Short mmCIF file of C-alpha atoms in Angstrom, two decimals:
data_model
loop_
_atom_site.label_atom_id
_atom_site.label_comp_id
_atom_site.label_asym_id
_atom_site.label_seq_id
_atom_site.Cartn_x
_atom_site.Cartn_y
_atom_site.Cartn_z
CA MET A 486 24.00 -14.46 -3.09
CA THR A 487 22.39 -17.85 -2.88
CA ALA A 488 19.82 -19.70 -4.91
CA SER A 489 16.45 -20.20 -3.27
CA GLY A 490 14.73 -22.97 -5.18
CA PRO A 491 11.43 -22.19 -6.93
CA ARG A 492 11.25 -18.80 -5.26
CA GLY A 493 14.01 -17.55 -7.56
CA ARG A 494 17.24 -15.96 -6.47
CA LEU A 495 17.27 -14.18 -3.16
CA LEU A 496 19.81 -11.42 -2.65
CA THR A 497 20.43 -12.70 0.83
CA THR A 498 22.15 -9.88 2.70
CA ARG A 499 22.13 -6.18 2.20
CA ARG A 500 25.84 -6.08 3.13
CA ALA A 501 26.71 -8.42 0.28
CA LEU A 502 24.40 -6.56 -2.04
CA LEU A 503 25.81 -3.16 -1.25
CA GLY A 504 29.30 -4.46 -1.62
CA MET A 505 28.49 -5.59 -5.15
CA ALA A 506 26.73 -2.35 -5.99
CA GLY A 507 30.01 -0.59 -6.60
CA ALA A 508 30.20 -2.50 -9.85
CA ALA A 509 26.87 -1.03 -10.85
CA GLY A 510 28.13 2.44 -10.08
CA SER A 511 31.18 1.89 -12.26
CA GLY A 512 29.51 1.05 -15.50
CA LEU A 513 27.14 -1.90 -15.22
CA LEU A 514 24.11 0.36 -15.46
CA ARG A 515 23.05 0.36 -19.04
CA PRO A 516 23.82 3.64 -20.82
CA ALA A 517 21.06 5.57 -22.54
CA ARG A 518 20.76 5.05 -26.28
CA ALA A 519 18.96 8.04 -27.67
CA ALA A 520 17.89 6.52 -30.98
CA ALA A 521 17.33 2.90 -29.99
CA MET A 522 14.02 1.39 -28.99
CA PRO A 523 14.01 0.54 -25.26
CA ALA A 524 14.41 -3.15 -24.59
CA TRP A 525 11.09 -3.29 -22.74
CA ARG A 526 9.29 -2.42 -25.99
CA ARG A 527 10.51 -5.63 -27.59
CA PRO A 528 9.04 -9.09 -26.89
CA LEU A 529 10.96 -11.10 -24.32
CA ALA A 530 11.13 -14.87 -23.92
CA GLU A 531 9.86 -16.06 -20.56
CA ALA A 532 13.04 -18.04 -19.90
CA ASP A 533 15.12 -14.88 -20.42
CA ALA A 534 13.10 -12.69 -18.07
CA ILE A 535 14.42 -11.49 -14.73
CA ILE A 536 12.10 -9.50 -12.47
CA GLY A 537 13.30 -7.65 -9.35
CA PHE A 538 11.24 -6.76 -6.28
CA GLY A 539 12.35 -4.39 -3.54
CA HIS A 540 10.21 -4.85 -0.41
CA THR A 541 9.91 -2.17 2.25
CA GLY A 542 9.72 -4.72 5.07
CA PRO A 543 10.17 -8.42 5.78
CA ILE A 544 7.95 -10.69 3.70
CA THR A 545 6.95 -12.40 6.96
CA ASP A 546 5.46 -9.17 8.38
CA GLY A 547 1.91 -10.51 8.12
CA GLY A 548 0.90 -7.39 6.19
CA TRP A 549 2.12 -5.17 3.37
CA SER A 550 5.28 -6.98 2.33
CA MET A 551 3.63 -10.36 2.76
CA VAL A 552 0.83 -9.31 0.41
CA HIS A 553 3.35 -8.16 -2.20
CA ASP A 554 5.26 -11.42 -1.81
CA ARG A 555 2.04 -13.27 -2.58
CA GLY A 556 2.04 -11.32 -5.83
CA VAL A 557 5.60 -12.45 -6.51
CA GLN A 558 4.55 -16.04 -5.94
CA ALA A 559 1.60 -15.55 -8.31
CA VAL A 560 4.03 -14.37 -10.99
CA ARG A 561 6.14 -17.48 -10.48
CA ARG A 562 3.11 -19.72 -10.84
CA ALA A 563 1.94 -17.90 -13.98
CA PHE A 564 5.41 -17.81 -15.55
CA PRO A 565 7.41 -20.75 -14.18
CA LYS A 566 10.43 -20.09 -16.40
CA ILE A 567 10.90 -16.53 -15.14
CA ARG A 568 13.63 -15.80 -12.60
CA THR A 569 12.78 -13.42 -9.77
CA ILE A 570 15.14 -11.66 -7.39
CA TYR A 571 14.15 -9.70 -4.32
CA VAL A 572 15.43 -7.82 -1.30
CA GLU A 573 13.51 -7.39 1.94
CA SER A 574 13.54 -4.34 4.23
CA VAL A 575 14.92 -1.91 1.65
CA PRO A 576 15.74 1.27 3.64
CA TYR A 577 14.58 4.74 2.72
CA SER A 578 18.11 5.96 2.11
CA ALA A 579 20.92 5.92 -0.42
CA ASP A 580 21.15 2.20 0.26
CA ALA A 581 17.91 1.86 -1.70
CA THR A 582 19.60 3.36 -4.75
CA ARG A 583 22.39 0.81 -4.54
CA ILE A 584 19.89 -2.03 -4.18
CA PHE A 585 17.91 -0.95 -7.25
CA ARG A 586 21.16 -0.54 -9.17
CA GLN A 587 22.08 -4.09 -8.26
CA PHE A 588 18.81 -5.39 -9.70
CA VAL A 589 19.85 -3.78 -12.98
CA ALA A 590 23.35 -5.23 -12.71
CA GLU A 591 21.79 -8.66 -12.14
CA GLY A 592 20.07 -8.32 -15.52
CA ALA A 593 16.53 -7.49 -14.41
CA GLN A 594 14.35 -6.21 -17.25
CA MET A 595 11.64 -5.06 -14.83
CA VAL A 596 11.96 -3.75 -11.28
CA PHE A 597 9.16 -3.21 -8.77
CA ALA A 598 9.61 -1.03 -5.70
CA THR A 599 6.78 -2.11 -3.43
CA SER A 600 6.67 1.22 -1.61
CA GLU A 601 7.49 4.84 -2.37
CA TYR A 602 11.21 5.44 -2.86
CA GLY A 603 11.04 8.72 -4.78
CA ASP A 604 14.37 9.93 -6.10
CA PHE A 605 16.10 6.75 -4.94
CA ILE A 606 14.38 4.75 -7.66
CA LYS A 607 13.97 7.59 -10.16
CA ASP A 608 17.71 8.20 -10.28
CA VAL A 609 18.31 4.53 -11.07
CA SER A 610 15.55 4.41 -13.69
CA ASP A 611 16.95 7.51 -15.40
CA ARG A 612 20.28 5.71 -15.83
CA ALA A 613 18.76 2.41 -16.98
CA PRO A 614 16.35 3.30 -19.82
CA ASP A 615 16.20 -0.31 -21.05
CA VAL A 616 14.64 -1.46 -17.77
CA ALA A 617 10.96 -1.05 -16.88
CA PHE A 618 10.40 0.32 -13.36
CA MET A 619 7.20 0.47 -11.30
CA GLU A 620 6.94 2.20 -7.92
CA CYS A 621 4.09 1.44 -5.55
CA ASP A 622 2.66 4.60 -3.96
CA GLY A 623 4.87 6.63 -6.28
CA THR A 624 4.19 9.83 -8.20
CA ASN A 625 6.68 9.88 -11.07
CA VAL A 626 5.94 8.85 -14.64
CA THR A 627 8.94 9.04 -16.97
CA GLY A 628 10.06 7.25 -20.11
CA ASN A 629 10.54 3.97 -18.24
CA LEU A 630 9.07 4.55 -14.76
CA GLY A 631 5.45 4.29 -13.70
CA TRP A 632 3.54 3.96 -10.46
CA TYR A 633 0.72 1.87 -9.03
CA TYR A 634 -1.37 2.01 -5.89
CA VAL A 635 -4.59 0.76 -4.33
CA ALA A 636 -7.59 3.10 -4.15
CA HIS A 637 -8.06 1.98 -0.56
CA TRP A 638 -10.19 4.96 0.45
CA TYR A 639 -13.37 3.29 -0.74
CA ALA A 640 -12.89 0.23 1.46
CA SER A 641 -11.85 2.55 4.30
CA TYR A 642 -15.10 4.48 3.88
CA VAL A 643 -17.12 1.25 4.06
CA ILE A 644 -15.30 0.20 7.23
CA GLY A 645 -15.77 3.72 8.56
CA ILE A 646 -19.53 3.23 8.35
CA ALA A 647 -19.17 0.16 10.55
CA ALA A 648 -17.00 2.16 12.95
CA GLY A 649 -19.57 4.95 13.16
CA LEU A 650 -22.33 2.48 13.95
CA MET A 651 -20.32 0.41 16.45
CA THR A 652 -18.48 3.04 18.50
CA ARG A 653 -19.99 3.85 21.87
CA THR A 654 -17.65 6.66 22.84
CA GLY A 655 -17.75 8.40 19.46
CA LYS A 656 -13.95 8.26 19.29
CA ILE A 657 -12.04 6.36 16.62
CA GLY A 658 -8.33 5.79 17.17
CA PHE A 659 -6.10 5.77 14.10
CA LEU A 660 -2.49 4.57 13.83
CA GLY A 661 -0.46 5.97 10.97
CA ALA A 662 3.16 5.50 10.00
CA PHE A 663 3.89 8.99 8.66
CA PRO A 664 1.85 12.12 7.85
CA ILE A 665 1.83 11.35 4.12
CA PRO A 666 -0.95 11.29 1.50
CA SER A 667 -1.84 7.60 1.84
CA VAL A 668 -2.29 8.04 5.59
CA TYR A 669 -4.34 11.22 5.18
CA ALA A 670 -6.50 9.43 2.62
CA SER A 671 -7.13 6.49 4.93
CA ALA A 672 -7.90 8.56 8.02
CA ASN A 673 -10.13 10.96 6.09
CA ALA A 674 -12.09 8.21 4.36
CA THR A 675 -12.61 6.29 7.59
CA LEU A 676 -13.93 9.34 9.42
CA LEU A 677 -16.12 10.52 6.54
CA GLY A 678 -17.67 7.06 6.39
CA ALA A 679 -18.26 7.10 10.14
CA GLN A 680 -19.73 10.61 10.08
CA SER A 681 -22.12 9.63 7.29
CA VAL A 682 -24.02 7.56 9.87
CA ASN A 683 -22.89 9.25 13.10
CA PRO A 684 -22.02 12.94 12.51
CA SER A 685 -20.53 13.54 15.96
CA VAL A 686 -17.76 10.94 15.63
CA THR A 687 -14.15 12.14 15.79
CA LEU A 688 -10.85 10.48 14.92
CA GLN A 689 -7.67 10.75 16.95
CA SER A 690 -4.45 9.86 15.16
CA ILE A 691 -0.98 8.93 16.33
CA THR A 692 1.88 8.51 13.85
CA ILE A 693 4.78 6.28 14.86
CA ASN A 694 7.26 7.00 12.03
CA ALA A 695 7.41 3.38 10.90
CA TRP A 696 5.34 0.96 8.89
CA PHE A 697 6.57 -2.01 10.88
CA ASP A 698 7.24 -1.42 14.57
CA PRO A 699 5.04 -3.66 16.74
CA GLN A 700 6.31 -2.14 19.98
CA ALA A 701 5.57 1.44 18.91
CA ALA A 702 2.19 0.41 17.48
CA THR A 703 1.28 -1.28 20.75
CA GLN A 704 2.22 1.83 22.72
CA ALA A 705 0.25 4.09 20.39
CA ALA A 706 -2.82 1.85 20.46
CA THR A 707 -2.68 1.74 24.25
CA ALA A 708 -2.53 5.54 24.39
CA LEU A 709 -5.54 5.84 22.08
CA ALA A 710 -7.49 3.35 24.18
CA ASP A 711 -6.57 5.24 27.35
CA ASN A 712 -7.96 8.37 25.70
CA GLY A 713 -11.37 6.82 25.15
CA CYS A 714 -11.10 5.46 21.62
CA ASP A 715 -13.10 2.25 21.41
CA PHE A 716 -12.58 1.53 17.71
CA LEU A 717 -9.01 1.27 16.38
CA CYS A 718 -7.90 1.35 12.77
CA GLY A 719 -4.96 2.57 10.71
CA ILE A 720 -2.26 1.60 8.25
CA MET A 721 0.24 -0.72 9.87
CA ASP A 722 2.07 -3.69 8.40
CA GLU A 723 1.38 -6.03 11.33
CA PRO A 724 -1.44 -6.79 13.82
CA ALA A 725 -0.12 -5.24 17.05
CA TYR A 726 -3.02 -2.84 17.59
CA LEU A 727 -5.56 -5.62 17.01
CA ARG A 728 -4.02 -7.43 19.97
CA VAL A 729 -4.41 -4.28 22.07
CA ALA A 730 -8.06 -4.03 21.02
CA LEU A 731 -8.61 -7.65 22.03
CA GLN A 732 -7.00 -7.10 25.43
CA ARG A 733 -8.97 -3.92 26.09
CA GLY A 734 -12.35 -5.12 24.86
CA LEU A 735 -12.36 -2.77 21.86
CA LYS A 736 -13.02 -3.21 18.16
CA ALA A 737 -10.44 -2.90 15.40
CA ALA A 738 -10.24 -2.78 11.62
CA MET A 739 -6.97 -3.71 10.00
CA TRP A 740 -5.03 -3.21 6.78
CA ASN A 741 -3.31 -5.29 4.08
CA THR A 742 -4.97 -8.67 4.64
CA GLY A 743 -7.43 -10.57 6.77
CA MET A 744 -6.23 -10.77 10.39
CA LEU A 745 -9.18 -12.47 12.06
CA ASP A 746 -7.00 -15.10 13.72
CA TYR A 747 -5.08 -12.50 15.73
CA GLY A 748 -8.19 -11.41 17.65
CA PRO A 749 -11.57 -12.76 16.49
CA GLU A 750 -13.62 -11.01 19.17
CA ALA A 751 -12.11 -7.61 18.35
CA TYR A 752 -11.82 -7.99 14.59
CA VAL A 753 -14.27 -6.02 12.45
CA SER A 754 -12.71 -6.27 8.98
CA SER A 755 -9.65 -5.22 7.04
CA VAL A 756 -8.76 -3.18 3.99
CA ALA A 757 -7.63 -6.25 2.07
CA LEU A 758 -5.11 -5.92 -0.76
CA ASP A 759 -4.37 -8.27 -3.64
CA PHE A 760 -1.60 -7.42 -6.11
CA ASN A 761 -1.55 -10.84 -7.81
CA ASP A 762 -3.42 -9.97 -11.00
CA PHE A 763 -1.64 -6.64 -11.30
CA TYR A 764 1.84 -8.15 -11.13
CA ILE A 765 0.90 -10.91 -13.56
CA SER A 766 -0.48 -8.36 -16.03
CA GLN A 767 2.61 -6.17 -15.83
CA VAL A 768 4.96 -9.09 -16.43
CA SER A 769 2.74 -10.36 -19.24
CA ASN A 770 2.92 -6.95 -20.90
CA LEU A 771 6.70 -6.93 -20.53
CA LEU A 772 6.99 -10.32 -22.21
CA ALA A 773 4.71 -9.20 -25.04
CA GLY A 774 6.62 -5.95 -25.54
CA THR A 775 3.49 -3.90 -24.78
CA TRP A 776 4.36 -2.55 -21.31
CA GLN A 777 3.98 1.22 -20.93
CA PRO A 778 5.03 3.52 -18.07
CA GLN A 779 1.92 5.00 -16.48
CA GLY A 780 0.12 5.53 -13.20
CA ARG A 781 -2.54 3.02 -12.26
CA PHE A 782 -4.99 2.56 -9.40
CA LEU A 783 -6.17 -0.86 -8.29
CA THR A 784 -9.84 -0.21 -7.61
CA LEU A 785 -12.53 -1.54 -5.29
CA GLY A 786 -13.18 -5.16 -6.14
CA HIS A 787 -10.08 -5.30 -8.33
CA GLY A 788 -7.08 -5.37 -6.02
CA VAL A 789 -8.57 -3.82 -2.88
CA ASP A 790 -11.74 -4.52 -0.92
CA ARG A 791 -13.00 -5.08 2.57
CA ASP A 792 -12.25 -8.42 4.14
CA ALA A 793 -15.09 -10.60 5.43
CA TRP A 794 -16.83 -9.10 8.44
CA GLY A 795 -15.73 -10.38 11.82
CA PRO A 796 -18.05 -12.63 13.84
CA THR A 797 -19.06 -9.90 16.30
CA VAL A 798 -20.17 -7.38 13.66
CA PRO A 799 -23.97 -6.98 13.91
CA VAL A 800 -25.90 -8.02 10.83
CA GLU A 801 -27.49 -4.58 10.49
CA VAL A 802 -24.09 -2.87 10.64
CA ALA A 803 -22.77 -5.11 7.89
CA ARG A 804 -25.91 -4.50 5.84
CA GLN A 805 -25.62 -0.71 6.00
CA ALA A 806 -21.91 -0.71 5.23
CA ASP A 807 -22.30 -3.13 2.35
CA ALA A 808 -25.12 -1.09 0.86
CA MET A 809 -22.58 1.70 0.35
CA ARG A 810 -20.04 -0.77 -1.03
CA THR A 811 -22.59 -1.89 -3.62
CA ARG A 812 -23.18 1.71 -4.66
CA MET A 813 -19.43 2.29 -4.97
CA LEU A 814 -19.02 -0.78 -7.15
CA ALA A 815 -21.64 0.76 -9.43
CA GLY A 816 -19.59 3.97 -9.69
CA TYR A 817 -20.80 6.12 -6.79
CA ASN A 818 -18.23 8.53 -5.32
CA PRO A 819 -18.98 9.32 -1.64
CA PHE A 820 -16.26 11.97 -1.38
CA ARG A 821 -18.54 14.86 -2.19
CA GLY A 822 -18.84 18.33 -0.78
CA PRO A 823 -19.17 20.17 1.33
CA ILE A 824 -16.03 18.88 3.04
CA HIS A 825 -14.05 21.08 5.43
CA ASP A 826 -10.59 20.43 6.79
CA ASN A 827 -9.73 20.32 10.48
CA HIS A 828 -8.94 24.05 10.43
CA GLY A 829 -12.39 24.98 9.14
CA ARG A 830 -11.38 25.67 5.55
CA LEU A 831 -13.78 24.54 2.83
CA ARG A 832 -11.86 22.04 0.74
CA VAL A 833 -14.62 20.51 -1.38
CA PRO A 834 -17.56 22.80 -2.26
CA ASP A 835 -21.12 21.54 -2.30
CA GLY A 836 -21.85 19.69 -5.52
CA MET A 837 -18.20 18.78 -6.15
CA THR A 838 -16.42 15.46 -5.61
CA LEU A 839 -12.81 14.49 -5.02
CA SER A 840 -11.18 12.44 -7.77
CA ASP A 841 -9.01 9.43 -6.98
CA LEU A 842 -5.94 11.41 -7.98
CA GLU A 843 -6.88 14.27 -5.65
CA ILE A 844 -7.41 11.85 -2.78
CA TYR A 845 -4.12 10.14 -3.63
CA HIS A 846 -2.33 13.46 -3.17
CA SER A 847 -4.13 14.41 0.07
CA ASP A 848 -2.11 16.58 2.42
CA TRP A 849 -4.87 17.75 4.74
CA ALA A 850 -7.17 16.18 7.34
CA VAL A 851 -10.95 16.49 7.33
CA ALA A 852 -12.87 18.18 10.14
CA GLY A 853 -12.95 15.93 13.18
CA VAL A 854 -9.43 14.53 12.75
CA SER A 855 -6.82 15.40 15.38
CA GLY A 856 -3.16 14.48 15.66
CA LEU A 857 -2.50 14.40 11.93
CA GLU A 858 -0.90 17.59 10.65
#
């Protein structure tokens, strides 16, 4: 391990980290103390605080991990005496468990997993009750583990309106990493937004089994374009499919952050994420001894929003889409019945709406979606 200046300590190689993790497995994890107050319920001096971040990809990915790293940097600016440690490209395997254990062994009082790691992080949190854990896109809430996520479906719906108004073929192409709830939620919201202004629009999805695989994303985007999709969108951690859209004369909406520079003529907007205030608030609560394990959504205008419209988006398209955004900011929920799935089953009856938690746990595709099962 090497020091990395103002960025805090970087656990530089997974090989070195995993080699040290044996120590964690042999007693460095803090044992449970049934009667004692957890350490995270007691105030903590800034200079004594160590915060760990496990990133799912490289922080130079231009997308998801980069956005989370911006949050880490915001924490450092807000609390200059705090020490942060992080690991990039944490795998979805037992190696993740060893990495999270090592954060604990390093003395971290709070650990963030910036993607869903399920039992890999829960098992570590169960054995380290004095450490506060937060899992992005997680589902578990325990005595010292909570989750957080962006309610991105509202921004996706707004961008879907633009897609419905701009498509000429009536076919939206969607790139997803895995058939998981966050991907269902994004695809469904995009298509429902599009169908609200253009009922005949459909959405074709291809999943590539990776969040960060530019080659696979390029191949999938090319296949969607070959199949007549003239508007591309999805959840990827890099801009590969925007480049395909630019080359093919299509339009594209992105995810994570603004990506205008990668293809201005093709760029429509992006579901833009900002974890800065969230991370600062969580660390502030830890220092004050007021942190609590819970689930929390970052909502439209407060951690997630649409990026600025691209230069080729017609003014009237932007106006219609933003009219819905304004309604959403005032509390309107567009996910109202009747909504059928892509097998014809009524999922949301007339007069009913989907809650954020129901959307967050989506495991079905709306009518008009293909390729996502």
